[in-house]
Short mmCIF file of C-alpha atoms and ligand atoms in Angstrom, two decimals:
data_model
loop_
_atom_site.label_atom_id
_atom_site.label_comp_id
_atom_site.label_asym_id
_atom_site.label_seq_id
_atom_site.Cartn_x
_atom_site.Cartn_y
_atom_site.Cartn_z
CA MET Q 1 12.77 28.78 62.43
CA LYS Q 2 14.76 26.60 60.26
CA ARG Q 3 17.92 28.02 58.81
CA LYS Q 4 21.40 26.91 57.53
CA ARG Q 5 23.99 26.06 59.83
CA LEU Q 6 26.58 28.77 60.07
CA LEU Q 7 30.30 27.98 60.07
CA ALA Q 8 32.42 31.09 60.75
CA GLY Q 9 36.24 31.13 60.63
CA ASN Q 10 37.82 33.58 63.13
CA TRP Q 11 41.48 33.78 61.61
CA LYS Q 12 42.52 36.17 64.55
CA MET Q 13 46.07 37.76 64.02
CA ASN Q 14 47.29 35.16 61.47
CA LEU Q 15 47.99 35.02 57.88
CA THR Q 16 49.44 37.80 55.64
CA GLY Q 17 47.25 39.18 52.92
CA LYS Q 18 48.72 36.80 50.39
CA GLU Q 19 48.31 33.88 52.56
CA ALA Q 20 44.74 34.73 53.61
CA ALA Q 21 43.82 35.25 49.86
CA ALA Q 22 45.22 31.86 49.02
CA LEU Q 23 43.08 30.14 51.86
CA ALA Q 24 40.08 32.11 50.95
CA SER Q 25 40.38 30.92 47.36
CA GLN Q 26 40.44 27.42 48.52
CA ILE Q 27 37.49 27.95 50.84
CA ALA Q 28 35.52 29.62 47.99
CA THR Q 29 35.82 26.45 45.90
CA GLY Q 30 35.08 24.11 48.84
CA ALA Q 31 32.00 25.98 49.95
CA ALA Q 32 30.34 26.02 46.39
CA ASN Q 33 26.87 24.57 46.33
CA LEU Q 34 26.39 23.81 50.01
CA GLN Q 35 22.93 22.72 51.15
CA ARG Q 36 22.90 23.05 54.87
CA THR Q 37 25.81 25.37 55.44
CA GLU Q 38 26.72 29.04 55.25
CA VAL Q 39 30.37 29.75 55.41
CA TRP Q 40 31.81 33.16 56.77
CA VAL Q 41 35.45 34.12 57.44
CA ALA Q 42 36.99 37.02 59.57
CA PRO Q 43 40.52 37.77 58.39
CA THR Q 44 42.53 40.52 60.08
CA PHE Q 45 41.87 43.97 58.77
CA THR Q 46 44.92 44.10 56.47
CA SER Q 47 43.71 40.90 54.75
CA LEU Q 48 40.29 42.17 54.08
CA ALA Q 49 40.79 43.73 50.73
CA PRO Q 50 42.68 40.61 49.22
CA VAL Q 51 40.08 38.27 50.76
CA ALA Q 52 37.18 40.30 49.27
CA GLN Q 53 38.85 39.85 45.99
CA ALA Q 54 39.20 36.20 46.27
CA LEU Q 55 35.63 35.67 47.56
CA GLN Q 56 33.77 38.17 45.39
CA HIS Q 57 32.05 35.54 43.19
CA SER Q 58 31.78 33.07 45.83
CA GLN Q 59 29.05 32.00 48.40
CA VAL Q 60 31.38 32.72 51.20
CA SER Q 61 30.82 35.97 53.27
CA TRP Q 62 33.63 38.02 55.01
CA GLY Q 63 33.73 40.39 57.81
CA ALA Q 64 35.84 41.93 60.51
CA GLN Q 65 37.09 40.77 63.95
CA ASN Q 66 36.09 44.15 65.55
CA ALA Q 67 34.77 47.54 64.68
CA HIS Q 68 34.34 51.08 66.23
CA TRP Q 69 31.08 52.56 66.86
CA GLU Q 70 31.90 55.98 65.39
CA PRO Q 71 32.18 56.26 61.46
CA CYS Q 72 35.35 58.31 61.91
CA GLY Q 73 37.42 60.33 64.25
CA ALA Q 74 40.48 60.35 66.50
CA PHE Q 75 40.45 56.76 67.59
CA THR Q 76 43.98 55.55 66.78
CA GLY Q 77 44.14 51.86 65.89
CA GLU Q 78 40.40 51.44 65.34
CA THR Q 79 38.46 50.84 62.16
CA SER Q 80 34.88 51.85 61.51
CA VAL Q 81 31.98 50.29 59.94
CA PRO Q 82 31.73 52.49 56.74
CA MET Q 83 35.28 51.50 56.11
CA LEU Q 84 34.41 47.77 56.46
CA LYS Q 85 31.39 48.14 54.30
CA GLU Q 86 33.56 49.65 51.49
CA LEU Q 87 35.52 46.38 51.53
CA GLY Q 88 32.41 44.24 51.20
CA CYS Q 89 32.09 43.20 54.79
CA SER Q 90 28.72 41.92 55.90
CA PHE Q 91 29.51 41.37 59.59
CA SER Q 92 31.84 42.06 62.44
CA LEU Q 93 32.57 40.21 65.61
CA ALA Q 94 32.23 42.07 68.70
CA GLY Q 95 33.18 41.05 72.33
CA HIS Q 96 35.45 38.25 71.54
CA SER Q 97 37.00 36.96 74.65
CA GLU Q 98 40.43 38.03 73.47
CA ARG Q 99 39.19 41.40 73.30
CA ARG Q 100 37.54 41.21 76.76
CA HIS Q 101 40.30 39.61 78.46
CA ILE Q 102 43.63 40.67 76.77
CA PHE Q 103 42.51 44.04 75.96
CA GLY Q 104 40.06 44.94 78.67
CA GLU Q 105 37.01 45.46 76.84
CA THR Q 106 33.99 45.87 79.24
CA ASP Q 107 30.48 44.75 78.60
CA GLU Q 108 29.60 48.49 78.16
CA LEU Q 109 32.27 48.96 75.50
CA VAL Q 110 31.24 45.94 73.86
CA ALA Q 111 27.63 46.94 73.73
CA GLN Q 112 28.90 50.29 72.12
CA ARG Q 113 30.60 48.23 69.39
CA VAL Q 114 27.50 46.18 69.05
CA PHE Q 115 25.30 49.23 68.43
CA GLY Q 116 27.68 50.84 66.14
CA ILE Q 117 27.81 47.82 64.01
CA LEU Q 118 24.08 47.45 63.94
CA LYS Q 119 23.46 51.10 63.26
CA GLY Q 120 26.08 50.89 60.34
CA GLY Q 121 23.90 48.07 58.80
CA LEU Q 122 26.29 44.94 59.45
CA THR Q 123 25.48 41.83 61.26
CA VAL Q 124 27.17 41.50 64.48
CA VAL Q 125 28.40 38.23 65.88
CA LEU Q 126 28.36 38.94 69.67
CA CYS Q 127 30.73 36.75 71.48
CA VAL Q 128 30.02 35.64 75.17
CA GLY Q 129 31.59 33.17 77.52
CA GLU Q 130 32.77 32.54 80.97
CA THR Q 131 36.28 31.87 82.27
CA LEU Q 132 37.40 28.73 83.97
CA LYS Q 133 37.36 30.63 87.38
CA GLU Q 134 33.78 31.73 86.76
CA ARG Q 135 32.68 28.23 85.68
CA GLU Q 136 34.32 26.72 88.76
CA SER Q 137 32.71 29.06 91.03
CA GLY Q 138 29.17 28.38 89.61
CA GLN Q 139 28.88 31.73 87.87
CA THR Q 140 28.60 30.61 84.23
CA ASN Q 141 25.02 31.59 83.83
CA ALA Q 142 25.32 34.87 85.71
CA VAL Q 143 28.16 35.80 83.53
CA LEU Q 144 26.36 34.97 80.37
CA GLU Q 145 23.36 36.94 81.48
CA ARG Q 146 25.37 39.89 82.45
CA GLN Q 147 27.21 40.00 79.08
CA LEU Q 148 23.93 39.58 77.16
CA ARG Q 149 22.18 42.27 79.39
CA ALA Q 150 24.49 45.00 78.22
CA VAL Q 151 23.10 44.63 74.65
CA LEU Q 152 19.58 43.42 75.47
CA ASP Q 153 18.72 46.37 77.59
CA LYS Q 154 19.21 48.62 74.66
CA ILE Q 155 18.33 46.74 71.64
CA GLU Q 156 15.40 47.62 69.31
CA PRO Q 157 13.34 44.59 68.33
CA GLU Q 158 14.06 45.34 64.49
CA GLN Q 159 17.84 45.00 65.11
CA VAL Q 160 17.66 41.54 66.44
CA LYS Q 161 17.72 39.94 62.87
CA GLN Q 162 21.31 41.48 62.49
CA VAL Q 163 22.44 39.57 65.55
CA ILE Q 164 24.21 36.23 65.89
CA ILE Q 165 25.46 35.06 69.21
CA ALA Q 166 28.68 33.02 69.83
CA TYR Q 167 29.04 31.12 73.08
CA GLU Q 168 32.80 30.61 73.46
CA PRO Q 169 33.85 29.47 77.04
CA VAL Q 170 37.20 31.20 77.45
CA TRP Q 171 38.74 27.92 78.82
CA ALA Q 172 38.04 26.02 75.67
CA ILE Q 173 39.55 28.69 73.24
CA GLY Q 174 42.64 27.59 71.69
CA THR Q 175 43.32 24.93 74.40
CA GLY Q 176 42.14 21.90 72.89
CA LYS Q 177 39.92 21.36 75.72
CA VAL Q 178 36.47 21.40 74.15
CA ALA Q 179 33.30 21.81 76.31
CA THR Q 180 31.43 18.71 76.92
CA THR Q 181 27.99 18.45 74.88
CA LYS Q 182 26.20 18.73 78.26
CA GLU Q 183 28.04 22.00 79.07
CA ILE Q 184 27.32 23.33 75.69
CA GLU Q 185 23.69 22.41 75.89
CA ALA Q 186 23.24 24.03 79.24
CA ALA Q 187 25.06 27.39 78.20
CA HIS Q 188 23.08 27.54 74.98
CA ALA Q 189 19.81 26.91 76.95
CA CYS Q 190 20.67 29.62 79.30
CA ILE Q 191 21.39 32.18 76.63
CA HIS Q 192 18.28 31.15 74.67
CA SER Q 193 15.89 31.45 77.76
CA PHE Q 194 17.54 34.62 78.96
CA TRP Q 195 17.19 36.35 75.71
CA ASN Q 196 13.64 35.26 75.18
CA SER Q 197 12.71 36.49 78.78
CA LYS Q 198 13.56 39.91 77.77
CA LEU Q 199 12.39 39.73 74.05
CA PRO Q 200 10.02 36.83 73.60
CA ASP Q 201 10.69 34.37 70.75
CA THR Q 202 13.45 36.37 69.25
CA CYS Q 203 16.78 34.60 70.48
CA PRO Q 204 19.29 34.75 67.49
CA PRO Q 205 21.09 31.61 66.23
CA ILE Q 206 23.87 30.69 68.88
CA LEU Q 207 27.14 29.42 67.56
CA TYR Q 208 29.50 27.38 69.72
CA GLY Q 209 33.26 28.24 69.64
CA GLY Q 210 36.28 26.72 71.52
CA SER Q 211 38.50 24.07 70.10
CA VAL Q 212 36.07 23.10 67.48
CA ALA Q 213 37.90 20.41 65.28
CA PRO Q 214 36.94 17.76 62.74
CA ASP Q 215 36.98 15.05 65.54
CA ASN Q 216 34.36 16.71 67.80
CA PHE Q 217 32.34 18.81 65.44
CA ALA Q 218 29.82 16.11 64.43
CA GLU Q 219 28.80 15.74 68.04
CA ILE Q 220 28.61 19.52 68.71
CA VAL Q 221 26.28 20.38 65.84
CA GLN Q 222 23.75 17.84 67.07
CA VAL Q 223 23.38 19.63 70.38
CA PRO Q 224 20.05 21.34 70.79
CA LEU Q 225 20.24 25.11 69.99
CA VAL Q 226 23.71 24.89 68.39
CA GLY Q 227 23.38 26.88 65.19
CA GLY Q 228 26.75 26.36 64.01
CA ALA Q 229 30.24 27.14 65.16
CA LEU Q 230 32.79 29.98 65.39
CA VAL Q 231 36.19 28.36 64.63
CA GLY Q 232 39.67 29.67 65.38
CA GLY Q 233 42.58 27.17 64.84
CA ALA Q 234 40.81 24.69 62.67
CA SER Q 235 39.73 27.37 60.11
CA LEU Q 236 43.27 28.26 59.40
CA THR Q 237 44.21 25.16 57.22
CA PHE Q 238 41.92 24.19 54.34
CA GLU Q 239 42.27 20.72 55.13
CA LYS Q 240 40.56 20.91 58.40
CA PHE Q 241 38.00 23.76 57.57
CA LYS Q 242 36.94 21.51 54.59
CA LYS Q 243 36.26 18.66 56.96
CA LEU Q 244 34.06 20.86 59.07
CA ILE Q 245 32.12 21.99 55.96
CA ALA Q 246 31.74 18.37 54.94
CA ILE Q 247 30.41 17.49 58.55
CA SER Q 248 27.97 20.12 58.48
CA GLU Q 249 26.67 19.14 55.35
CA GLU Q 250 26.35 15.53 56.26
CA VAL Q 251 24.54 16.04 59.77
CA THR Q 252 20.91 16.26 58.84
CA VAL Q 253 19.78 17.60 62.18
CA LEU Q 254 17.66 20.64 61.41
CA VAL Q 255 18.99 23.99 63.12
CA ARG Q 256 16.19 25.55 65.05
CA ASN Q 257 16.00 28.36 67.40
P1 13P I 1 39.74 27.86 68.66
O1 13P I 1 38.93 27.27 67.75
O2 13P I 1 41.23 27.99 68.22
O3 13P I 1 39.66 27.35 69.95
O4 13P I 1 39.37 29.43 68.69
C1 13P I 1 37.89 29.74 68.97
C2 13P I 1 37.71 31.15 68.84
O5 13P I 1 38.09 31.86 69.71
C3 13P I 1 36.92 31.47 67.69
O6 13P I 1 36.51 32.78 67.90
#
């Protein structure tokens, strides 16, 4: 299937509402009339309302960095899908490595979030990726398969179109140490073939994430099975994000999966 390349900015716990709205306004202007690229941003919960306002007439979509699986209830510190939908969110991340490794979210808990997001009608960006220790001990594929299996075992075929996968090797996140194109290609191929072995010919687009920057992005987007990028640091300044958008627009390789 041919589709637009997806460039998603994960702003993590950065920017106040005012700062986020200002950046969103710049991105809205920079992302007008794109031919090959779809642009998404994921601000903090407190910035969602101002960002929604800044992006309401733009081609940029916004979403959350996390979501709970219940619509409401006694879940201190959590945010539900109906709350996100009220703010115009079209997606939520789930299973980001910072959630898994700093906050101890297990594959099962991530799967609960994924199914809550899908049931609520949003797209989910399911993040997977291995730590350096897991890579060095040859477990990369096993980890990716385990993280995917938690979702794949229960997903209904009609829910797959609401899924995007992000491959983010934990050791490449925020470190400036980007994975090589060979490593990215191998991990994306593993995800693609494992998914298709369970649900033939349905593997969703796979984004790469981890130290994506203007000086490495052109190479990354040309790697087979790379459907775009989930970008942290370089999505926080308009100058850098604008360059990523420009690179995505220039590279003519078609996105296929
Ligand atoms: P960096 O681009 O800052 O490495 O972060 C990647 C990431 O975690 C996006 O979700």
